[in-house]
């Protein structure tokens, strides 16, 4: 029997996998657009999009083509050498954003790790070792390395791993006065998600990001936007900072960038990038030809008026029907977010029950997400069809009816 035909089932997970996850009861085996099929041949509608990753759905022909073409050419060469796809991708990202320079890696956590290290090195070399403090928002999420969990304001992810990285302060999100009180000349960076994703799909207020920008500039602290989740067209702009008209010094992106192929990026200016001189930071895989070729094609397709404009109209379609469902069953206090990063905040009586809605959706052959215990999250493909949105929302309504009846 060939290795690829070794039969496996969900129960195997509990035997052979490190138990960091508790995946759903079925195993997806194939995807096409916004539909996914499991081992039994059941077809599901995908409103999860691999957690805001599959921006062009599953098996998009242009991405399959970019991947297979590059797979015939060159997969990996290391950063001892550069490669054509990574230079093309960098040029296009730089042309499309505030940034002059790109650093590539393989995930959101790595992009943030690079951003935090760069901010500290920038401050260290300009002002000395005292200027090392990083301010982050409570309830934020920046990844799972020890530095990034420590920066994020959720102790449940950073407790119990020994001594934490020092010099990190947490402030309530969207509270400009608290940020003003916390920032000082020892601050090297303020890091914010323009829309908190894992923390409940909570958008920043305009005045908050504007105020953060001013405070950072006044203290020679770098403003870092973590757009790992809300970037790459998710909000209907290429990056969410463009919606706000507030420009960071460093921006991180991953999830949507590769459309399902792992890649992350840290974007920054010439003035900041020069502090990451040769040997100061690095990566073996980051910016490898295979990932870069796919990401280049993702960017080519997403950064067009058709796709970005389509995100805004799909938002309206989602929001109208979600508000209707929420009102009919009295389950939401709010439908929030931007573009196709949508959060439904559960009403008091349903608080803590997001998992029930997730489970009921699965029973109706629909994949959705939670953002904590109180918020249902939808992050589908940016090009999901109107018909798939309708069908998925009908399944969602049946799921809601199930929960309410139970
Ligand atoms: C998912 C996420 C990360 C971490 O990305 P990984 O690829 O899982 O390391 C960081 N920041 C935000 C805002 C995210 O949503």
mmCIF file of C-alpha atoms and ligand atoms in Angstrom:
data_model
loop_
_atom_site.group_PDB
_atom_site.id
_atom_site.type_symbol
_atom_site.label_atom_id
_atom_site.label_comp_id
_atom_site.label_asym_id
_atom_site.label_seq_id
_atom_site.Cartn_x
_atom_site.Cartn_y
_atom_site.Cartn_z
ATOM 1 C CA UNK A 1 0.000 0.000 0.000
ATOM 2 C CA UNK A 2 1.419 3.405 -0.911
ATOM 3 C CA UNK A 3 1.786 5.930 1.885
ATOM 4 C CA UNK A 4 -0.756 8.249 0.298
ATOM 5 C CA UNK A 5 -3.474 5.580 0.591
ATOM 6 C CA UNK A 6 -3.024 4.814 4.258
ATOM 7 C CA UNK A 7 -6.601 5.183 5.543
ATOM 8 C CA UNK A 8 -7.054 7.857 8.211
ATOM 9 C CA UNK A 9 -9.992 9.195 10.163
ATOM 10 C CA UNK A 10 -10.735 11.996 12.627
ATOM 11 C CA UNK A 11 -10.172 9.658 15.610
ATOM 12 C CA UNK A 12 -6.515 9.309 14.549
ATOM 13 C CA UNK A 13 -6.010 12.962 15.430
ATOM 14 C CA UNK A 14 -6.480 12.184 19.112
ATOM 15 C CA UNK A 15 -3.868 9.427 18.894
ATOM 16 C CA UNK A 16 -1.015 10.932 16.891
ATOM 17 C CA UNK A 17 -1.304 14.735 16.998
ATOM 18 C CA UNK A 18 -0.013 16.971 19.760
ATOM 19 C CA UNK A 19 -3.313 18.058 21.313
ATOM 20 C CA UNK A 20 -2.974 21.816 20.683
ATOM 21 C CA UNK A 21 -6.138 21.801 18.589
ATOM 22 C CA UNK A 22 -9.613 20.298 18.834
ATOM 23 C CA UNK A 23 -10.640 20.173 15.164
ATOM 24 C CA UNK A 24 -14.202 19.618 13.961
ATOM 25 C CA UNK A 25 -15.573 16.105 13.649
ATOM 26 C CA UNK A 26 -15.174 15.794 9.863
ATOM 27 C CA UNK A 27 -12.079 15.876 7.625
ATOM 28 C CA UNK A 28 -12.185 18.148 4.569
ATOM 29 C CA UNK A 29 -10.532 16.556 1.552
ATOM 30 C CA UNK A 30 -11.217 18.892 -1.377
ATOM 31 C CA UNK A 31 -12.196 22.493 -2.035
ATOM 32 C CA UNK A 32 -13.413 24.438 -5.036
ATOM 33 C CA UNK A 33 -14.251 28.121 -4.774
ATOM 34 C CA UNK A 34 -16.296 28.491 -1.575
ATOM 35 C CA UNK A 35 -17.359 24.852 -1.382
ATOM 36 C CA UNK A 36 -15.544 22.135 0.547
ATOM 37 C CA UNK A 37 -16.110 18.359 0.515
ATOM 38 C CA UNK A 38 -15.394 16.028 3.406
ATOM 39 C CA UNK A 39 -14.369 12.354 3.447
ATOM 40 C CA UNK A 40 -17.977 11.204 3.140
ATOM 41 C CA UNK A 41 -18.593 13.414 0.096
ATOM 42 C CA UNK A 42 -20.700 15.921 2.037
ATOM 43 C CA UNK A 43 -20.516 19.411 0.521
ATOM 44 C CA UNK A 44 -20.071 22.390 2.845
ATOM 45 C CA UNK A 45 -20.262 26.140 2.234
ATOM 46 C CA UNK A 46 -17.066 27.813 3.443
ATOM 47 C CA UNK A 47 -17.571 31.100 5.311
ATOM 48 C CA UNK A 48 -14.356 30.529 7.304
ATOM 49 C CA UNK A 49 -11.915 30.848 4.417
ATOM 50 C CA UNK A 50 -9.182 29.081 6.368
ATOM 51 C CA UNK A 51 -9.322 31.930 8.953
ATOM 52 C CA UNK A 52 -9.179 34.844 6.505
ATOM 53 C CA UNK A 53 -6.520 33.087 4.404
ATOM 54 C CA UNK A 54 -8.225 31.755 1.268
ATOM 55 C CA UNK A 55 -8.884 35.195 -0.247
ATOM 56 C CA UNK A 56 -9.538 33.636 -3.667
ATOM 57 C CA UNK A 57 -11.333 30.550 -2.382
ATOM 58 C CA UNK A 58 -10.079 27.012 -2.951
ATOM 59 C CA UNK A 59 -8.193 25.832 -6.035
ATOM 60 C CA UNK A 60 -8.376 29.145 -7.898
ATOM 61 C CA UNK A 61 -7.093 28.296 -11.399
ATOM 62 C CA UNK A 62 -4.667 31.245 -11.518
ATOM 63 C CA UNK A 63 -3.114 30.227 -8.189
ATOM 64 C CA UNK A 64 -2.916 26.571 -9.194
ATOM 65 C CA UNK A 65 -1.165 27.756 -12.360
ATOM 66 C CA UNK A 66 1.267 30.048 -10.508
ATOM 67 C CA UNK A 67 2.104 27.271 -8.044
ATOM 68 C CA UNK A 68 2.578 24.506 -10.609
ATOM 69 C CA UNK A 69 4.550 26.720 -13.016
ATOM 70 C CA UNK A 70 6.921 27.713 -10.247
ATOM 71 C CA UNK A 71 7.072 24.129 -8.981
ATOM 72 C CA UNK A 72 8.627 23.134 -12.330
ATOM 73 C CA UNK A 73 11.225 25.912 -12.041
ATOM 74 C CA UNK A 74 12.620 26.370 -8.532
ATOM 75 C CA UNK A 75 11.102 25.742 -5.088
ATOM 76 C CA UNK A 76 13.738 26.830 -2.656
ATOM 77 C CA UNK A 77 17.188 28.351 -2.913
ATOM 78 C CA UNK A 78 17.673 30.065 0.514
ATOM 79 C CA UNK A 79 18.464 33.715 1.119
ATOM 80 C CA UNK A 80 22.127 33.163 0.327
ATOM 81 C CA UNK A 81 20.724 33.830 -3.142
ATOM 82 C CA UNK A 82 17.784 35.974 -4.132
ATOM 83 C CA UNK A 83 15.127 34.907 -6.634
ATOM 84 C CA UNK A 84 12.907 36.409 -9.307
ATOM 85 C CA UNK A 85 9.456 35.810 -7.774
ATOM 86 C CA UNK A 86 10.402 37.453 -4.463
ATOM 87 C CA UNK A 87 11.779 40.544 -6.203
ATOM 88 C CA UNK A 88 8.657 40.857 -8.329
ATOM 89 C CA UNK A 89 6.446 40.466 -5.260
ATOM 90 C CA UNK A 90 8.444 43.026 -3.274
ATOM 91 C CA UNK A 91 8.355 45.561 -6.122
ATOM 92 C CA UNK A 92 4.588 45.214 -6.425
ATOM 93 C CA UNK A 93 3.961 45.482 -2.670
ATOM 94 C CA UNK A 94 6.199 48.535 -2.429
ATOM 95 C CA UNK A 95 4.462 50.148 -5.405
ATOM 96 C CA UNK A 96 1.043 49.491 -3.878
ATOM 97 C CA UNK A 97 1.749 50.749 -0.331
ATOM 98 C CA UNK A 98 3.523 53.351 1.824
ATOM 99 C CA UNK A 99 6.499 51.022 2.120
ATOM 100 C CA UNK A 100 9.931 51.154 0.482
ATOM 101 C CA UNK A 101 11.126 47.735 1.638
ATOM 102 C CA UNK A 102 9.836 44.226 2.365
ATOM 103 C CA UNK A 103 11.041 41.398 4.594
ATOM 104 C CA UNK A 104 9.445 38.021 3.883
ATOM 105 C CA UNK A 105 8.833 35.139 6.265
ATOM 106 C CA UNK A 106 6.364 32.265 6.590
ATOM 107 C CA UNK A 107 3.642 33.349 9.010
ATOM 108 C CA UNK A 108 2.013 36.208 10.843
ATOM 109 C CA UNK A 109 3.868 35.505 14.059
ATOM 110 C CA UNK A 110 7.188 35.664 12.245
ATOM 111 C CA UNK A 111 6.230 38.922 10.545
ATOM 112 C CA UNK A 112 5.406 40.428 13.947
ATOM 113 C CA UNK A 113 8.534 38.955 15.531
ATOM 114 C CA UNK A 114 10.533 40.754 12.825
ATOM 115 C CA UNK A 115 8.571 43.978 13.388
ATOM 116 C CA UNK A 116 9.122 43.966 17.160
ATOM 117 C CA UNK A 117 12.817 43.152 16.825
ATOM 118 C CA UNK A 118 13.229 45.865 14.186
ATOM 119 C CA UNK A 119 11.452 48.456 16.342
ATOM 120 C CA UNK A 120 13.725 47.632 19.263
ATOM 121 C CA UNK A 121 16.868 47.715 17.126
ATOM 122 C CA UNK A 122 15.835 51.029 15.548
ATOM 123 C CA UNK A 123 15.345 52.618 18.971
ATOM 124 C CA UNK A 124 18.455 50.974 20.433
ATOM 125 C CA UNK A 125 20.733 52.267 17.708
ATOM 126 C CA UNK A 126 19.260 55.776 17.701
ATOM 127 C CA UNK A 127 18.613 56.366 21.406
ATOM 128 C CA UNK A 128 20.238 53.571 23.432
ATOM 129 C CA UNK A 129 19.030 50.487 25.328
ATOM 130 C CA UNK A 130 16.519 52.339 27.560
ATOM 131 C CA UNK A 131 14.139 52.945 24.678
ATOM 132 C CA UNK A 132 12.777 49.397 24.394
ATOM 133 C CA UNK A 133 9.186 49.530 25.612
ATOM 134 C CA UNK A 134 6.405 48.251 23.396
ATOM 135 C CA UNK A 135 2.796 49.272 23.951
ATOM 136 C CA UNK A 136 0.071 46.912 22.751
ATOM 137 C CA UNK A 137 -3.696 46.672 23.163
ATOM 138 C CA UNK A 138 -5.487 44.446 25.618
ATOM 139 C CA UNK A 139 -7.236 41.551 23.918
ATOM 140 C CA UNK A 140 -4.996 41.827 20.860
ATOM 141 C CA UNK A 141 -3.484 38.882 19.004
ATOM 142 C CA UNK A 142 -0.084 38.893 17.325
ATOM 143 C CA UNK A 143 0.897 35.223 17.019
ATOM 144 C CA UNK A 144 2.200 32.344 19.157
ATOM 145 C CA UNK A 145 5.954 32.832 19.507
ATOM 146 C CA UNK A 146 6.981 33.797 23.027
ATOM 147 C CA UNK A 147 7.651 37.419 22.005
ATOM 148 C CA UNK A 148 4.365 37.789 20.141
ATOM 149 C CA UNK A 149 2.198 36.175 22.832
ATOM 150 C CA UNK A 150 3.860 38.400 25.395
ATOM 151 C CA UNK A 151 3.183 41.519 23.356
ATOM 152 C CA UNK A 152 -0.469 40.537 22.802
ATOM 153 C CA UNK A 153 -2.684 41.431 25.697
ATOM 154 C CA UNK A 154 -4.095 37.977 26.469
ATOM 155 C CA UNK A 155 -2.321 36.397 29.467
ATOM 156 C CA UNK A 156 -3.972 33.007 28.813
ATOM 157 C CA UNK A 157 -1.628 32.677 25.813
ATOM 158 C CA UNK A 158 1.553 33.904 27.518
ATOM 159 C CA UNK A 159 1.329 32.566 31.098
ATOM 160 C CA UNK A 160 3.134 29.399 32.047
ATOM 161 C CA UNK A 161 6.109 29.589 29.718
ATOM 162 C CA UNK A 162 8.705 30.916 32.138
ATOM 163 C CA UNK A 163 10.054 34.443 32.279
ATOM 164 C CA UNK A 164 8.399 36.771 29.812
ATOM 165 C CA UNK A 165 10.058 39.342 27.623
ATOM 166 C CA UNK A 166 10.240 42.563 29.603
ATOM 167 C CA UNK A 167 9.231 46.085 28.664
ATOM 168 C CA UNK A 168 5.725 45.498 27.379
ATOM 169 C CA UNK A 169 2.700 47.559 28.443
ATOM 170 C CA UNK A 170 -0.942 46.861 27.670
ATOM 171 C CA UNK A 171 -3.636 49.487 27.249
ATOM 172 C CA UNK A 172 -7.367 49.196 26.513
ATOM 173 C CA UNK A 173 -8.094 49.305 22.769
ATOM 174 C CA UNK A 174 -9.754 52.417 21.348
ATOM 175 C CA UNK A 175 -8.861 54.404 24.494
ATOM 176 C CA UNK A 176 -6.663 57.262 23.343
ATOM 177 C CA UNK A 177 -6.298 58.747 26.832
ATOM 178 C CA UNK A 178 -4.884 55.453 28.106
ATOM 179 C CA UNK A 179 -2.378 55.369 25.267
ATOM 180 C CA UNK A 180 -1.410 58.976 25.946
ATOM 181 C CA UNK A 181 -0.827 58.126 29.606
ATOM 182 C CA UNK A 182 1.259 55.043 28.775
ATOM 183 C CA UNK A 183 3.520 56.381 26.036
ATOM 184 C CA UNK A 184 6.855 57.948 26.953
ATOM 185 C CA UNK A 185 10.308 58.565 25.554
ATOM 186 C CA UNK A 186 11.111 54.962 26.529
ATOM 187 C CA UNK A 187 8.491 53.676 24.102
ATOM 188 C CA UNK A 188 10.012 52.200 20.948
ATOM 189 C CA UNK A 189 6.760 51.034 19.351
ATOM 190 C CA UNK A 190 2.997 50.986 19.566
ATOM 191 C CA UNK A 191 1.426 47.971 17.868
ATOM 192 C CA UNK A 192 -2.246 47.879 16.901
ATOM 193 C CA UNK A 193 -4.536 45.803 14.726
ATOM 194 C CA UNK A 194 -6.647 48.293 12.715
ATOM 195 C CA UNK A 195 -9.411 45.728 13.233
ATOM 196 C CA UNK A 196 -8.911 43.354 16.150
ATOM 197 C CA UNK A 197 -9.597 39.956 14.597
ATOM 198 C CA UNK A 198 -9.252 37.193 17.189
ATOM 199 C CA UNK A 199 -10.243 39.716 19.864
ATOM 200 C CA UNK A 200 -13.805 39.940 18.522
ATOM 201 C CA UNK A 201 -13.753 41.660 15.091
ATOM 202 C CA UNK A 202 -13.483 45.080 16.679
ATOM 203 C CA UNK A 203 -12.538 47.987 14.384
ATOM 204 C CA UNK A 204 -10.370 50.859 15.601
ATOM 205 C CA UNK A 205 -12.006 54.251 15.802
ATOM 206 C CA UNK A 206 -10.705 56.812 13.332
ATOM 207 C CA UNK A 207 -9.607 59.244 16.048
ATOM 208 C CA UNK A 208 -7.802 56.442 17.888
ATOM 209 C CA UNK A 209 -5.505 55.550 15.004
ATOM 210 C CA UNK A 210 -4.965 59.231 14.173
ATOM 211 C CA UNK A 211 -4.109 59.943 17.794
ATOM 212 C CA UNK A 212 -1.781 56.931 17.995
ATOM 213 C CA UNK A 213 0.034 58.190 14.895
ATOM 214 C CA UNK A 214 0.545 61.637 16.450
ATOM 215 C CA UNK A 215 1.712 60.235 19.782
ATOM 216 C CA UNK A 216 4.192 57.891 18.097
ATOM 217 C CA UNK A 217 5.638 60.675 15.968
ATOM 218 C CA UNK A 218 5.964 62.946 19.005
ATOM 219 C CA UNK A 219 7.940 60.277 20.920
ATOM 220 C CA UNK A 220 9.991 58.864 18.011
ATOM 221 C CA UNK A 221 8.195 55.562 18.568
ATOM 222 C CA UNK A 222 7.303 53.402 15.579
ATOM 223 C CA UNK A 223 3.656 52.762 14.793
ATOM 224 C CA UNK A 224 3.201 49.113 13.822
ATOM 225 C CA UNK A 225 -0.041 47.968 12.213
ATOM 226 C CA UNK A 226 -0.641 44.240 12.480
ATOM 227 C CA UNK A 227 -2.638 43.585 9.329
ATOM 228 C CA UNK A 228 -1.947 39.869 9.358
ATOM 229 C CA UNK A 229 -5.716 39.264 9.323
ATOM 230 C CA UNK A 230 -7.285 42.501 8.042
ATOM 231 C CA UNK A 231 -4.836 43.057 5.152
ATOM 232 C CA UNK A 232 -4.784 41.867 1.520
ATOM 233 C CA UNK A 233 -8.187 43.131 0.450
ATOM 234 C CA UNK A 234 -10.102 41.812 3.442
ATOM 235 C CA UNK A 235 -11.677 45.209 4.240
ATOM 236 C CA UNK A 236 -12.257 46.211 0.621
ATOM 237 C CA UNK A 237 -8.984 48.170 0.457
ATOM 238 C CA UNK A 238 -5.653 46.465 -0.155
ATOM 239 C CA UNK A 239 -4.695 47.290 3.430
ATOM 240 C CA UNK A 240 -6.907 48.604 6.217
ATOM 241 C CA UNK A 241 -4.581 51.570 6.918
ATOM 242 C CA UNK A 242 -5.758 52.932 3.557
ATOM 243 C CA UNK A 243 -9.359 52.999 4.827
ATOM 244 C CA UNK A 244 -8.235 55.166 7.737
ATOM 245 C CA UNK A 245 -5.703 57.316 5.902
ATOM 246 C CA UNK A 246 -3.289 56.680 8.785
ATOM 247 C CA UNK A 247 0.134 55.442 7.716
ATOM 248 C CA UNK A 248 2.187 53.161 9.972
ATOM 249 C CA UNK A 249 5.986 52.870 10.032
ATOM 250 C CA UNK A 250 5.801 49.087 9.864
ATOM 251 C CA UNK A 251 2.984 46.896 8.570
ATOM 252 C CA UNK A 252 2.746 43.135 8.889
ATOM 253 C CA UNK A 253 0.631 40.861 6.715
ATOM 254 C CA UNK A 254 0.387 37.102 6.273
ATOM 255 C CA UNK A 255 -2.892 35.110 6.159
ATOM 256 C CA UNK A 256 -4.421 36.397 2.907
ATOM 257 C CA UNK A 257 -1.087 37.181 1.254
ATOM 258 C CA UNK A 258 -0.482 33.642 0.011
ATOM 259 C CA UNK A 259 -4.133 32.750 -0.521
ATOM 260 C CA UNK A 260 -3.431 29.480 1.320
ATOM 261 C CA UNK A 261 0.283 29.080 0.675
ATOM 262 C CA UNK A 262 2.254 30.042 3.806
ATOM 263 C CA UNK A 263 3.991 33.423 3.512
ATOM 264 C CA UNK A 264 4.245 36.530 5.666
ATOM 265 C CA UNK A 265 5.692 39.964 5.112
ATOM 266 C CA UNK A 266 6.887 42.946 7.093
ATOM 267 C CA UNK A 267 6.692 46.190 5.133
ATOM 268 C CA UNK A 268 8.523 49.338 6.184
ATOM 269 C CA UNK A 269 10.271 52.506 5.063
ATOM 270 C CA UNK A 270 13.895 53.058 4.034
ATOM 271 C CA UNK A 271 14.505 55.067 7.203
ATOM 272 C CA UNK A 272 13.524 52.118 9.410
ATOM 273 C CA UNK A 273 14.662 49.196 7.237
ATOM 274 C CA UNK A 274 18.303 50.268 7.350
ATOM 275 C CA UNK A 275 18.527 49.179 11.007
ATOM 276 C CA UNK A 276 18.067 45.567 9.859
ATOM 277 C CA UNK A 277 21.481 45.465 8.212
ATOM 278 C CA UNK A 278 23.155 42.275 6.983
ATOM 279 C CA UNK A 279 23.000 39.517 9.600
ATOM 280 C CA UNK A 280 20.819 41.353 12.147
ATOM 281 C CA UNK A 281 17.772 39.207 11.324
ATOM 282 C CA UNK A 282 17.118 36.315 8.971
ATOM 283 C CA UNK A 283 15.147 33.283 7.832
ATOM 284 C CA UNK A 284 15.796 30.128 5.821
ATOM 285 C CA UNK A 285 12.482 29.826 3.990
ATOM 286 C CA UNK A 286 11.250 33.425 3.993
ATOM 287 C CA UNK A 287 10.569 34.729 0.486
ATOM 288 C CA UNK A 288 11.175 31.369 -1.172
ATOM 289 C CA UNK A 289 10.303 31.234 -4.878
ATOM 290 C CA UNK A 290 7.271 28.947 -4.490
ATOM 291 C CA UNK A 291 5.506 31.080 -1.859
ATOM 292 C CA UNK A 292 6.475 34.326 -3.581
ATOM 293 C CA UNK A 293 5.152 33.212 -6.976
ATOM 294 C CA UNK A 294 1.779 32.364 -5.453
ATOM 295 C CA UNK A 295 1.621 35.599 -3.427
ATOM 296 C CA UNK A 296 2.511 37.657 -6.490
ATOM 297 C CA UNK A 297 -0.465 36.156 -8.306
ATOM 298 C CA UNK A 298 -2.731 36.737 -5.282
ATOM 299 C CA UNK A 299 -1.717 40.390 -5.200
ATOM 300 C CA UNK A 300 -2.235 40.799 -8.960
ATOM 301 C CA UNK A 301 -5.802 39.546 -8.641
ATOM 302 C CA UNK A 302 -6.827 41.055 -5.295
ATOM 303 C CA UNK A 303 -5.445 44.553 -5.906
ATOM 304 C CA UNK A 304 -7.952 45.376 -8.625
ATOM 305 C CA UNK A 305 -11.107 47.512 -8.508
ATOM 306 C CA UNK A 306 -13.221 44.445 -9.401
ATOM 307 C CA UNK A 307 -12.132 42.375 -6.413
ATOM 308 C CA UNK A 308 -11.828 45.216 -3.891
ATOM 309 C CA UNK A 309 -15.136 46.770 -4.981
ATOM 310 C CA UNK A 310 -16.732 43.331 -4.853
ATOM 311 C CA UNK A 311 -15.718 42.979 -1.213
ATOM 312 C CA UNK A 312 -17.740 46.081 -0.324
ATOM 313 C CA UNK A 313 -20.905 44.853 -2.095
ATOM 314 C CA UNK A 314 -20.561 41.389 -0.550
ATOM 315 C CA UNK A 315 -20.283 43.080 2.849
ATOM 316 C CA UNK A 316 -23.662 44.709 2.272
ATOM 317 C CA UNK A 317 -25.214 41.390 1.227
ATOM 318 C CA UNK A 318 -23.885 39.679 4.372
ATOM 319 C CA UNK A 319 -24.765 42.496 6.708
ATOM 320 C CA UNK A 320 -28.358 42.964 5.557
ATOM 321 C CA UNK A 321 -29.199 39.273 5.978
ATOM 322 C CA UNK A 322 -27.257 38.866 9.243
ATOM 323 C CA UNK A 323 -29.081 41.838 10.758
ATOM 324 C CA UNK A 324 -32.363 40.280 9.642
ATOM 325 C CA UNK A 325 -31.502 36.903 11.178
ATOM 326 C CA UNK A 326 -30.184 38.571 14.320
ATOM 327 C CA UNK A 327 -33.376 40.575 14.730
ATOM 328 C CA UNK A 328 -35.727 37.687 13.992
ATOM 329 C CA UNK A 329 -34.135 35.449 16.627
ATOM 330 C CA UNK A 330 -32.973 38.220 18.975
ATOM 331 C CA UNK A 331 -29.432 36.854 19.123
ATOM 332 C CA UNK A 332 -27.108 39.731 18.137
ATOM 333 C CA UNK A 333 -26.502 43.158 19.631
ATOM 334 C CA UNK A 334 -24.333 44.228 16.719
ATOM 335 C CA UNK A 335 -22.992 43.181 13.325
ATOM 336 C CA UNK A 336 -19.580 44.835 12.934
ATOM 337 C CA UNK A 337 -16.297 44.747 11.063
ATOM 338 C CA UNK A 338 -15.455 45.787 7.518
ATOM 339 C CA UNK A 339 -15.557 44.151 4.122
ATOM 340 C CA UNK A 340 -15.436 40.390 4.555
ATOM 341 C CA UNK A 341 -14.177 40.448 8.122
ATOM 342 C CA UNK A 342 -17.551 40.404 9.824
ATOM 343 C CA UNK A 343 -18.379 39.829 13.476
ATOM 344 C CA UNK A 344 -21.799 39.183 15.003
ATOM 345 C CA UNK A 345 -21.810 40.052 18.695
ATOM 346 C CA UNK A 346 -24.042 37.705 20.672
ATOM 347 C CA UNK A 347 -26.766 39.231 22.842
ATOM 348 C CA UNK A 348 -26.623 38.882 26.621
ATOM 349 C CA UNK A 349 -28.683 35.659 26.737
ATOM 350 C CA UNK A 350 -26.325 33.970 24.244
ATOM 351 C CA UNK A 351 -23.016 35.237 25.634
ATOM 352 C CA UNK A 352 -20.377 32.526 25.823
ATOM 353 C CA UNK A 353 -22.306 30.324 23.390
ATOM 354 C CA UNK A 354 -20.467 31.036 20.113
ATOM 355 C CA UNK A 355 -19.339 27.401 19.999
ATOM 356 C CA UNK A 356 -22.989 26.244 19.951
ATOM 357 C CA UNK A 357 -23.555 28.284 16.780
ATOM 358 C CA UNK A 358 -20.338 26.941 15.284
ATOM 359 C CA UNK A 359 -21.427 23.348 15.978
ATOM 360 C CA UNK A 360 -24.969 23.915 14.684
ATOM 361 C CA UNK A 361 -23.550 25.484 11.500
ATOM 362 C CA UNK A 362 -21.409 22.413 10.938
ATOM 363 C CA UNK A 363 -24.522 20.249 11.222
ATOM 364 C CA UNK A 364 -26.075 22.411 8.477
ATOM 365 C CA UNK A 365 -22.961 21.916 6.295
ATOM 366 C CA UNK A 366 -21.612 25.416 6.852
ATOM 367 C CA UNK A 367 -18.149 26.423 8.048
ATOM 368 C CA UNK A 368 -18.020 29.579 10.179
ATOM 369 C CA UNK A 369 -15.627 30.890 12.857
ATOM 370 C CA UNK A 370 -15.762 32.267 16.353
ATOM 371 C CA UNK A 371 -13.771 35.266 17.588
ATOM 372 C CA UNK A 372 -13.791 34.427 21.270
ATOM 373 C CA UNK A 373 -16.813 33.004 23.087
ATOM 374 C CA UNK A 374 -19.156 35.930 22.343
ATOM 375 C CA UNK A 375 -18.657 36.724 18.659
ATOM 376 C CA UNK A 376 -19.418 34.761 15.469
ATOM 377 C CA UNK A 377 -16.952 35.551 12.703
ATOM 378 C CA UNK A 378 -17.258 35.309 8.928
ATOM 379 C CA UNK A 379 -14.126 35.549 6.756
ATOM 380 C CA UNK A 380 -15.048 33.973 3.415
ATOM 381 C CA UNK A 381 -13.265 34.163 0.076
ATOM 382 C CA UNK A 382 -13.201 37.728 -1.288
ATOM 383 C CA UNK A 383 -14.719 36.426 -4.527
ATOM 384 C CA UNK A 384 -17.427 34.183 -3.051
ATOM 385 C CA UNK A 385 -20.461 34.213 -5.368
ATOM 386 C CA UNK A 386 -23.725 35.915 -4.469
ATOM 387 C CA UNK A 387 -25.420 32.502 -4.736
ATOM 388 C CA UNK A 388 -22.957 30.912 -2.284
ATOM 389 C CA UNK A 389 -23.492 33.766 0.180
ATOM 390 C CA UNK A 390 -27.262 33.256 -0.061
ATOM 391 C CA UNK A 391 -27.016 29.503 0.328
ATOM 392 C CA UNK A 392 -24.551 29.803 3.236
ATOM 393 C CA UNK A 393 -26.728 32.333 5.026
ATOM 394 C CA UNK A 394 -29.786 30.105 4.596
ATOM 395 C CA UNK A 395 -27.824 27.286 6.203
ATOM 396 C CA UNK A 396 -26.747 29.723 8.907
ATOM 397 C CA UNK A 397 -30.348 30.699 9.591
ATOM 398 C CA UNK A 398 -31.262 27.019 10.006
ATOM 399 C CA UNK A 399 -28.300 26.640 12.375
ATOM 400 C CA UNK A 400 -29.496 29.599 14.431
ATOM 401 C CA UNK A 401 -33.005 28.143 14.568
ATOM 402 C CA UNK A 402 -31.511 24.870 15.867
ATOM 403 C CA UNK A 403 -29.622 26.643 18.660
ATOM 404 C CA UNK A 404 -32.575 28.808 19.641
ATOM 405 C CA UNK A 405 -34.910 25.784 19.727
ATOM 406 C CA UNK A 406 -32.524 23.672 21.826
HETATM 407 C C1 LIG B 1 -3.432 35.096 12.743
HETATM 408 C C2 LIG B 1 -2.813 36.319 13.270
HETATM 409 C C3 LIG B 1 -1.456 36.364 13.644
HETATM 410 C C4 LIG B 1 -0.588 35.136 13.652
HETATM 411 O O1 LIG B 1 -0.404 34.606 12.382
HETATM 412 P P1 LIG B 1 0.206 33.123 12.230
HETATM 413 O O2 LIG B 1 0.354 32.963 10.749
HETATM 414 O O3 LIG B 1 -0.778 32.179 12.836
HETATM 415 O O4 LIG B 1 1.498 33.106 12.928
HETATM 416 C C5 LIG B 1 -0.935 37.573 14.037
HETATM 417 N N1 LIG B 1 -1.686 38.685 14.082
HETATM 418 C C6 LIG B 1 -2.988 38.682 13.742
HETATM 419 C C7 LIG B 1 -3.766 39.952 13.781
HETATM 420 C C8 LIG B 1 -3.604 37.497 13.326
HETATM 421 O O5 LIG B 1 -4.900 37.481 13.031
#
